[in-house]
Structures are given as structure tokens and as C-alpha cells.
mmCIF file of C-alpha atoms and ligand atoms in Angstrom:
data_model
loop_
_atom_site.group_PDB
_atom_site.id
_atom_site.type_symbol
_atom_site.label_atom_id
_atom_site.label_comp_id
_atom_site.label_asym_id
_atom_site.label_seq_id
_atom_site.Cartn_x
_atom_site.Cartn_y
_atom_site.Cartn_z
ATOM 1 C CA MET A 29 12.140 69.724 49.756
ATOM 2 C CA VAL A 30 10.504 66.594 48.375
ATOM 3 C CA PRO A 31 11.593 63.424 50.028
ATOM 4 C CA PRO A 32 12.636 60.487 47.802
ATOM 5 C CA MET A 33 9.382 58.311 47.309
ATOM 6 C CA PRO A 34 10.198 55.910 44.764
ATOM 7 C CA TRP A 35 6.890 53.612 44.866
ATOM 8 C CA TYR A 36 4.759 56.935 45.086
ATOM 9 C CA ASP A 37 6.211 58.488 42.266
ATOM 10 C CA ILE A 38 5.792 55.225 40.080
ATOM 11 C CA TYR A 39 2.381 54.608 41.545
ATOM 12 C CA TRP A 40 0.648 58.043 41.000
ATOM 13 C CA PRO A 41 0.743 58.379 37.324
ATOM 14 C CA TRP A 42 -0.968 55.119 37.212
ATOM 15 C CA THR A 43 -3.815 55.712 39.734
ATOM 16 C CA TRP A 44 -6.200 57.171 37.150
ATOM 17 C CA TRP A 45 -6.200 53.937 35.442
ATOM 18 C CA PHE A 46 -7.465 51.641 38.116
ATOM 19 C CA ALA A 47 -9.355 54.264 40.437
ATOM 20 C CA GLY A 48 -12.791 55.336 40.283
ATOM 21 C CA ASP A 49 -13.731 58.779 41.400
ATOM 22 C CA PRO A 50 -12.009 59.577 44.520
ATOM 23 C CA VAL A 51 -14.357 59.586 47.604
ATOM 24 C CA VAL A 52 -14.123 61.816 50.794
ATOM 25 C CA VAL A 53 -13.552 59.894 53.863
ATOM 26 C CA SER A 54 -12.409 60.532 57.376
ATOM 27 C CA ALA A 55 -8.679 60.681 58.001
ATOM 28 C CA ASP A 56 -7.053 58.906 61.039
ATOM 29 C CA ALA A 57 -3.485 58.470 62.287
ATOM 30 C CA GLY A 58 -3.002 55.461 59.745
ATOM 31 C CA ASP A 59 -3.182 58.290 57.102
ATOM 32 C CA ALA A 60 -0.166 60.238 58.504
ATOM 33 C CA SER A 61 2.426 59.097 55.936
ATOM 34 C CA ASP A 62 0.367 59.758 53.025
ATOM 35 C CA CYS A 63 -0.594 63.131 54.284
ATOM 36 C CA ALA A 64 2.930 64.059 55.033
ATOM 37 C CA ASP A 65 3.928 62.988 51.411
ATOM 38 C CA ILE A 66 1.363 65.246 49.853
ATOM 39 C CA HIS A 67 2.199 68.063 52.264
ATOM 40 C CA ALA A 68 5.930 68.015 51.561
ATOM 41 C CA ARG A 69 5.177 68.159 47.838
ATOM 42 C CA ALA A 70 2.777 71.043 48.211
ATOM 43 C CA PHE A 71 4.481 73.546 50.801
ATOM 44 C CA ARG A 72 7.972 74.806 51.226
ATOM 45 C CA ARG A 73 8.092 73.474 54.767
ATOM 46 C CA GLY A 74 6.585 70.029 54.893
ATOM 47 C CA TRP A 75 5.132 68.512 58.048
ATOM 48 C CA GLY A 76 6.508 65.137 58.995
ATOM 49 C CA PRO A 77 4.425 61.825 59.569
ATOM 50 C CA ASP A 78 5.028 62.338 63.311
ATOM 51 C CA GLU A 79 3.520 65.769 63.148
ATOM 52 C CA PHE A 80 0.396 64.505 61.093
ATOM 53 C CA GLU A 81 0.134 61.212 63.504
ATOM 54 C CA ARG A 82 -0.239 63.726 66.406
ATOM 55 C CA LEU A 83 -2.788 66.050 64.511
ATOM 56 C CA LEU A 84 -4.596 63.200 63.193
ATOM 57 C CA ALA A 85 -5.003 61.610 66.734
ATOM 58 C CA ASP A 86 -6.143 64.834 68.121
ATOM 59 C CA ARG A 87 -9.778 64.920 69.231
ATOM 60 C CA ALA A 88 -10.092 68.566 68.522
ATOM 61 C CA VAL A 89 -8.880 67.927 64.912
ATOM 62 C CA THR A 90 -11.255 67.042 62.187
ATOM 63 C CA ALA A 91 -9.671 65.573 59.133
ATOM 64 C CA HIS A 92 -10.729 64.241 55.909
ATOM 65 C CA ARG A 93 -9.079 62.707 52.737
ATOM 66 C CA LEU A 94 -9.772 61.927 49.259
ATOM 67 C CA ASP A 95 -9.647 58.117 49.060
ATOM 68 C CA LEU A 96 -8.544 56.314 45.816
ATOM 69 C CA GLY A 97 -9.885 52.993 46.866
ATOM 70 C CA ARG A 98 -8.512 49.746 45.326
ATOM 71 C CA PRO A 99 -5.952 48.249 44.862
ATOM 72 C CA MET A 100 -4.587 49.879 47.928
ATOM 73 C CA ARG A 101 -5.416 52.439 50.425
ATOM 74 C CA ALA A 102 -4.108 55.534 48.810
ATOM 75 C CA THR A 103 -4.844 59.325 49.415
ATOM 76 C CA ALA A 104 -5.183 62.044 46.738
ATOM 77 C CA GLY A 105 -5.500 65.009 49.353
ATOM 78 C CA PHE A 106 -6.381 65.964 52.795
ATOM 79 C CA VAL A 107 -7.913 68.741 55.025
ATOM 80 C CA LEU A 108 -7.589 69.437 58.552
ATOM 81 C CA SER A 109 -9.295 71.601 60.891
ATOM 82 C CA ARG A 110 -8.942 72.285 64.498
ATOM 83 C CA ARG A 111 -12.188 72.962 66.544
ATOM 84 C CA ALA A 112 -12.497 75.343 69.453
ATOM 85 C CA ALA A 113 -15.964 75.906 70.810
ATOM 86 C CA ASP A 114 -18.137 76.784 67.821
ATOM 87 C CA GLU A 115 -15.193 78.019 65.770
ATOM 88 C CA ALA A 116 -12.597 76.103 63.728
ATOM 89 C CA GLU A 117 -9.431 76.671 61.792
ATOM 90 C CA ILE A 118 -8.372 74.927 58.695
ATOM 91 C CA LEU A 119 -4.754 74.187 59.405
ATOM 92 C CA SER A 120 -3.943 72.586 56.126
ATOM 93 C CA VAL A 121 -5.342 71.606 52.708
ATOM 94 C CA ALA A 122 -3.683 70.037 49.768
ATOM 95 C CA VAL A 123 -4.297 67.882 46.696
ATOM 96 C CA HIS A 124 -1.672 65.721 45.162
ATOM 97 C CA GLU A 125 -0.324 67.723 42.074
ATOM 98 C CA GLY A 126 -1.349 64.717 39.846
ATOM 99 C CA TRP A 127 -5.069 65.322 40.973
ATOM 100 C CA ARG A 128 -5.310 69.002 40.904
ATOM 101 C CA GLY A 129 -7.743 71.008 38.730
ATOM 102 C CA LYS A 130 -10.318 68.338 38.478
ATOM 103 C CA GLY A 131 -12.643 69.827 41.178
ATOM 104 C CA LEU A 132 -11.375 67.448 43.944
ATOM 105 C CA GLY A 133 -10.268 70.295 46.211
ATOM 106 C CA ARG A 134 -13.780 71.888 46.184
ATOM 107 C CA LYS A 135 -15.132 68.386 46.675
ATOM 108 C CA LEU A 136 -13.058 67.831 49.765
ATOM 109 C CA LEU A 137 -13.664 71.105 51.237
ATOM 110 C CA ASP A 138 -17.474 71.099 50.734
ATOM 111 C CA HIS A 139 -17.727 67.874 52.460
ATOM 112 C CA HIS A 140 -15.346 69.020 55.346
ATOM 113 C CA MET A 141 -17.246 72.169 55.776
ATOM 114 C CA GLY A 142 -20.548 70.070 55.749
ATOM 115 C CA ARG A 143 -19.358 67.930 58.489
ATOM 116 C CA LEU A 144 -18.013 70.782 60.728
ATOM 117 C CA ALA A 145 -21.303 72.534 60.381
ATOM 118 C CA ALA A 146 -23.242 69.321 61.214
ATOM 119 C CA THR A 147 -21.136 69.134 64.576
ATOM 120 C CA GLY A 148 -21.991 72.669 65.614
ATOM 121 C CA ILE A 149 -19.237 74.744 64.308
ATOM 122 C CA LYS A 150 -20.531 78.228 63.169
ATOM 123 C CA SER A 151 -17.390 79.989 62.125
ATOM 124 C CA LEU A 152 -14.616 78.844 59.919
ATOM 125 C CA PHE A 153 -11.125 80.590 59.681
ATOM 126 C CA LEU A 154 -7.991 79.986 57.715
ATOM 127 C CA GLU A 155 -4.818 81.712 56.667
ATOM 128 C CA VAL A 156 -3.507 81.800 53.021
ATOM 129 C CA GLU A 157 -0.552 83.444 51.557
ATOM 130 C CA ALA A 158 -1.462 86.310 49.152
ATOM 131 C CA GLY A 159 -0.733 85.250 45.681
ATOM 132 C CA ASN A 160 -1.775 81.645 45.965
ATOM 133 C CA ASP A 161 -4.202 81.997 43.266
ATOM 134 C CA PRO A 162 -5.381 78.276 43.059
ATOM 135 C CA ALA A 163 -6.173 78.345 46.989
ATOM 136 C CA LEU A 164 -7.772 81.733 46.684
ATOM 137 C CA ALA A 165 -10.127 80.524 43.902
ATOM 138 C CA LEU A 166 -11.141 77.488 46.061
ATOM 139 C CA TYR A 167 -11.630 79.465 49.023
ATOM 140 C CA ARG A 168 -13.492 82.419 47.329
ATOM 141 C CA GLY A 169 -15.692 79.872 45.306
ATOM 142 C CA ALA A 170 -16.553 78.149 48.670
ATOM 143 C CA GLY A 171 -17.707 81.415 50.191
ATOM 144 C CA PHE A 172 -14.765 82.664 52.142
ATOM 145 C CA ARG A 173 -14.187 86.348 52.660
ATOM 146 C CA GLU A 174 -11.098 88.101 53.602
ATOM 147 C CA VAL A 175 -11.193 89.559 57.064
ATOM 148 C CA ALA A 176 -7.739 90.538 57.955
ATOM 149 C CA ARG A 177 -4.307 90.738 56.299
ATOM 150 C CA ARG A 178 -1.017 90.109 58.039
ATOM 151 C CA PRO A 179 1.560 92.154 56.149
ATOM 152 C CA GLY A 180 5.018 90.295 55.520
ATOM 153 C CA TYR A 181 3.925 87.210 57.439
ATOM 154 C CA TYR A 182 5.434 84.615 55.436
ATOM 155 C CA GLY A 183 8.952 84.254 53.945
ATOM 156 C CA GLY A 184 11.777 86.733 55.020
ATOM 157 C CA GLY A 185 14.591 84.226 55.241
ATOM 158 C CA LYS A 186 17.822 84.332 53.685
ATOM 159 C CA GLY A 187 17.139 85.718 50.028
ATOM 160 C CA GLU A 188 13.489 85.051 50.454
ATOM 161 C CA PRO A 189 11.095 87.904 49.785
ATOM 162 C CA LYS A 190 8.256 88.506 52.465
ATOM 163 C CA ARG A 191 4.761 87.875 51.559
ATOM 164 C CA ASP A 192 1.582 88.830 53.025
ATOM 165 C CA ALA A 193 -0.853 86.335 54.733
ATOM 166 C CA LEU A 194 -4.632 86.820 54.337
ATOM 167 C CA VAL A 195 -7.084 85.676 56.981
ATOM 168 C CA LEU A 196 -10.393 84.436 55.600
ATOM 169 C CA HIS A 197 -13.717 83.701 56.991
ATOM 170 C CA ARG A 198 -16.660 81.432 56.231
ATOM 171 C CA ASP A 199 -19.923 81.555 58.169
ATOM 172 C CA LEU A 200 -21.163 77.997 58.396
ATOM 173 C CA ARG A 201 -24.709 78.788 59.733
HETATM 174 C C1 COA B 246 -5.305 74.574 46.466
HETATM 175 C C2 COA B 246 -5.638 73.313 46.097
HETATM 176 C C3 COA B 246 -5.942 72.352 47.302
HETATM 177 C C4 COA B 246 -6.805 73.260 45.122
HETATM 178 O O1 COA B 246 -7.075 71.874 44.725
HETATM 179 P P1 COA B 246 -7.797 71.388 43.347
HETATM 180 O O2 COA B 246 -8.242 70.061 43.556
HETATM 181 O O3 COA B 246 -6.737 71.715 42.156
HETATM 182 O O4 COA B 246 -8.872 72.540 43.085
HETATM 183 P P2 COA B 246 -10.222 72.528 42.223
HETATM 184 O O5 COA B 246 -10.131 71.593 40.873
HETATM 185 O O6 COA B 246 -11.450 71.909 43.167
HETATM 186 O O7 COA B 246 -10.524 73.906 41.950
HETATM 187 C C5 COA B 246 -11.037 74.720 42.924
HETATM 188 C C6 COA B 246 -11.000 76.348 42.276
HETATM 189 O O8 COA B 246 -9.780 76.496 42.093
HETATM 190 C C7 COA B 246 -9.545 76.913 40.604
HETATM 191 N N1 COA B 246 -7.962 76.682 40.249
HETATM 192 C C8 COA B 246 -7.776 75.363 40.363
HETATM 193 N N2 COA B 246 -6.304 75.500 39.824
HETATM 194 C C9 COA B 246 -5.960 76.777 39.721
HETATM 195 C C10 COA B 246 -4.953 77.482 39.206
HETATM 196 N N3 COA B 246 -3.638 76.974 38.980
HETATM 197 N N4 COA B 246 -5.135 78.747 39.071
HETATM 198 C C11 COA B 246 -6.131 79.589 39.435
HETATM 199 N N5 COA B 246 -7.404 78.884 39.853
HETATM 200 C C12 COA B 246 -7.385 77.616 40.062
HETATM 201 C C13 COA B 246 -10.474 76.305 39.919
HETATM 202 O O9 COA B 246 -10.994 76.858 38.861
HETATM 203 C C14 COA B 246 -11.553 76.273 40.922
HETATM 204 O O10 COA B 246 -12.465 77.432 40.790
HETATM 205 P P3 COA B 246 -13.969 77.378 40.590
HETATM 206 O O11 COA B 246 -14.486 76.355 41.582
HETATM 207 O O12 COA B 246 -14.147 78.864 40.613
HETATM 208 O O13 COA B 246 -13.956 76.904 39.223
HETATM 209 C C15 COA B 246 -4.274 72.698 45.294
HETATM 210 O O14 COA B 246 -4.043 73.567 44.265
HETATM 211 C C16 COA B 246 -3.082 72.384 46.105
HETATM 212 O O15 COA B 246 -3.058 71.436 46.808
HETATM 213 N N6 COA B 246 -2.254 73.501 46.448
HETATM 214 C C17 COA B 246 -1.075 73.217 47.096
HETATM 215 C C18 COA B 246 -1.351 73.401 48.457
HETATM 216 C C19 COA B 246 -1.967 74.786 48.755
HETATM 217 O O16 COA B 246 -1.583 75.864 48.476
HETATM 218 N N7 COA B 246 -2.985 74.626 49.766
HETATM 219 C C20 COA B 246 -3.543 75.773 50.328
HETATM 220 C C21 COA B 246 -2.838 76.397 51.414
HETATM 221 S S1 COA B 246 -3.850 77.612 52.249
#
């Protein structure tokens, strides 16, 4: 469910007017609430600000966000990965619906993968719901390949159909 966010909903339609091109910057715990808002709008089960605060403060997590710059620190999207040895897994990626389809998901992911590769990560994994066409287009375009399928992994709640999960991999070497 999308939580009530009056200032957000008033602010977003106008961001195109005074913001330049969003730039990719590192995200930290101060971005938890913006990331939680975007996540709640993008996914059926949103993660709360507390969950984002914990993840963004975790030293094993690499996080980037699309910064809209002035007049206030605002975020148009984010991506988070957890590192373990020379592998990493993308935990979540989302772009605010008002900024989708403009190449920003690609810009965010390319920057993120570049930073992970620069810190010695060789393998990057993620999980995506089969049928999430925008996400699959983003990942396939970025060089990810399917390595496994988990039948009926998502859904299955009351009146909810089960949906497969795809595990994708990208070699960063
Ligand atoms: C997936 C998501 C991050 C993509 O962000 P975006 O900024 O719209 O992506 P881009 O504009 O950079 O487009 C990336 C690719 O997806 C394609 N695409 C974008 N929207 C699409 C749509 N609605 N249907 C099909 N393809 C689409 C683009 O054509 C582009 O492909 P190309 O590089 O081959 O031309 C965004 O749709 C989103 O936040 N979705 C909700 C959250 C989500 O599902 N996250 C992924 C969970 S695993």
C-alpha cells in the first residue's frame, strides 16, 4: 500500500521544472525515508524507513541513488547491493514512477556496477519476478543472463497467483 505522502505527491510533478539531469551519488542512512517512499510505491510489500536505515548503515551494503539536486535533497531512484567476498547481490532497485522510461534506471545500474567492479566484485546476482518486463529489459540490456528459475517463488497468498522468480547473473570482470 502507498502511504500518504502529501508533500511528496505535490513536489514530484514539479521536479522536472527546476531539477537538472539527475546524477548518481552514494546513498547513506539519511536517504532512508526517500528510498522507503519510492520502494513502497514500486513493490507490493514495501520496506519501511527503519529497514532502509539498517541496510544503508550496513558496511557490506553498497548503495547509490539518483539525486535531483536543488532546491532540496531529493531522490528519484536507488539501488542497493550486499557484498560477500568477490560476489554481490542486488537487493533492490527502483525508480520513482514519475522518472521512469528516461534511461535513469540504466544510468543508475551502470554506475552501481562500475563501482562494484572497482571494489573487486567479480560476480553480481539478482532475483526478479518473471513477467516484470521493465526490470527484465533493464537487466538484459545491462548484460545479465538467467542462471536459475524458482517456480512459484512469489505470491501464493489469499487469492494471489504464484509467480516464478528468475535468478540473473552478470560477470563484472
Ligand atoms: C525497473 C525500473 C527500475 C527501470 O527504471 P527506468 O528508469 O524506467 O529504466 P530505463 O528508462 O533506464 O530503461 C531501461 C530499459 O528498460 C526498458 N523499459 C523501460 N520501461 C519499460 C516498460 N514499461 N516495458 C518494457 N521495457 C521497458 C527500456 O526500453 C530500457 O531498455 P533498453 O535499454 O534496451 O532500451 C523501473 O521500471 C522500476 O522502478 N520498476 C519498479 C521496481 C522494480 O520492478 N524493480 C526491479 C525489481 S527486480
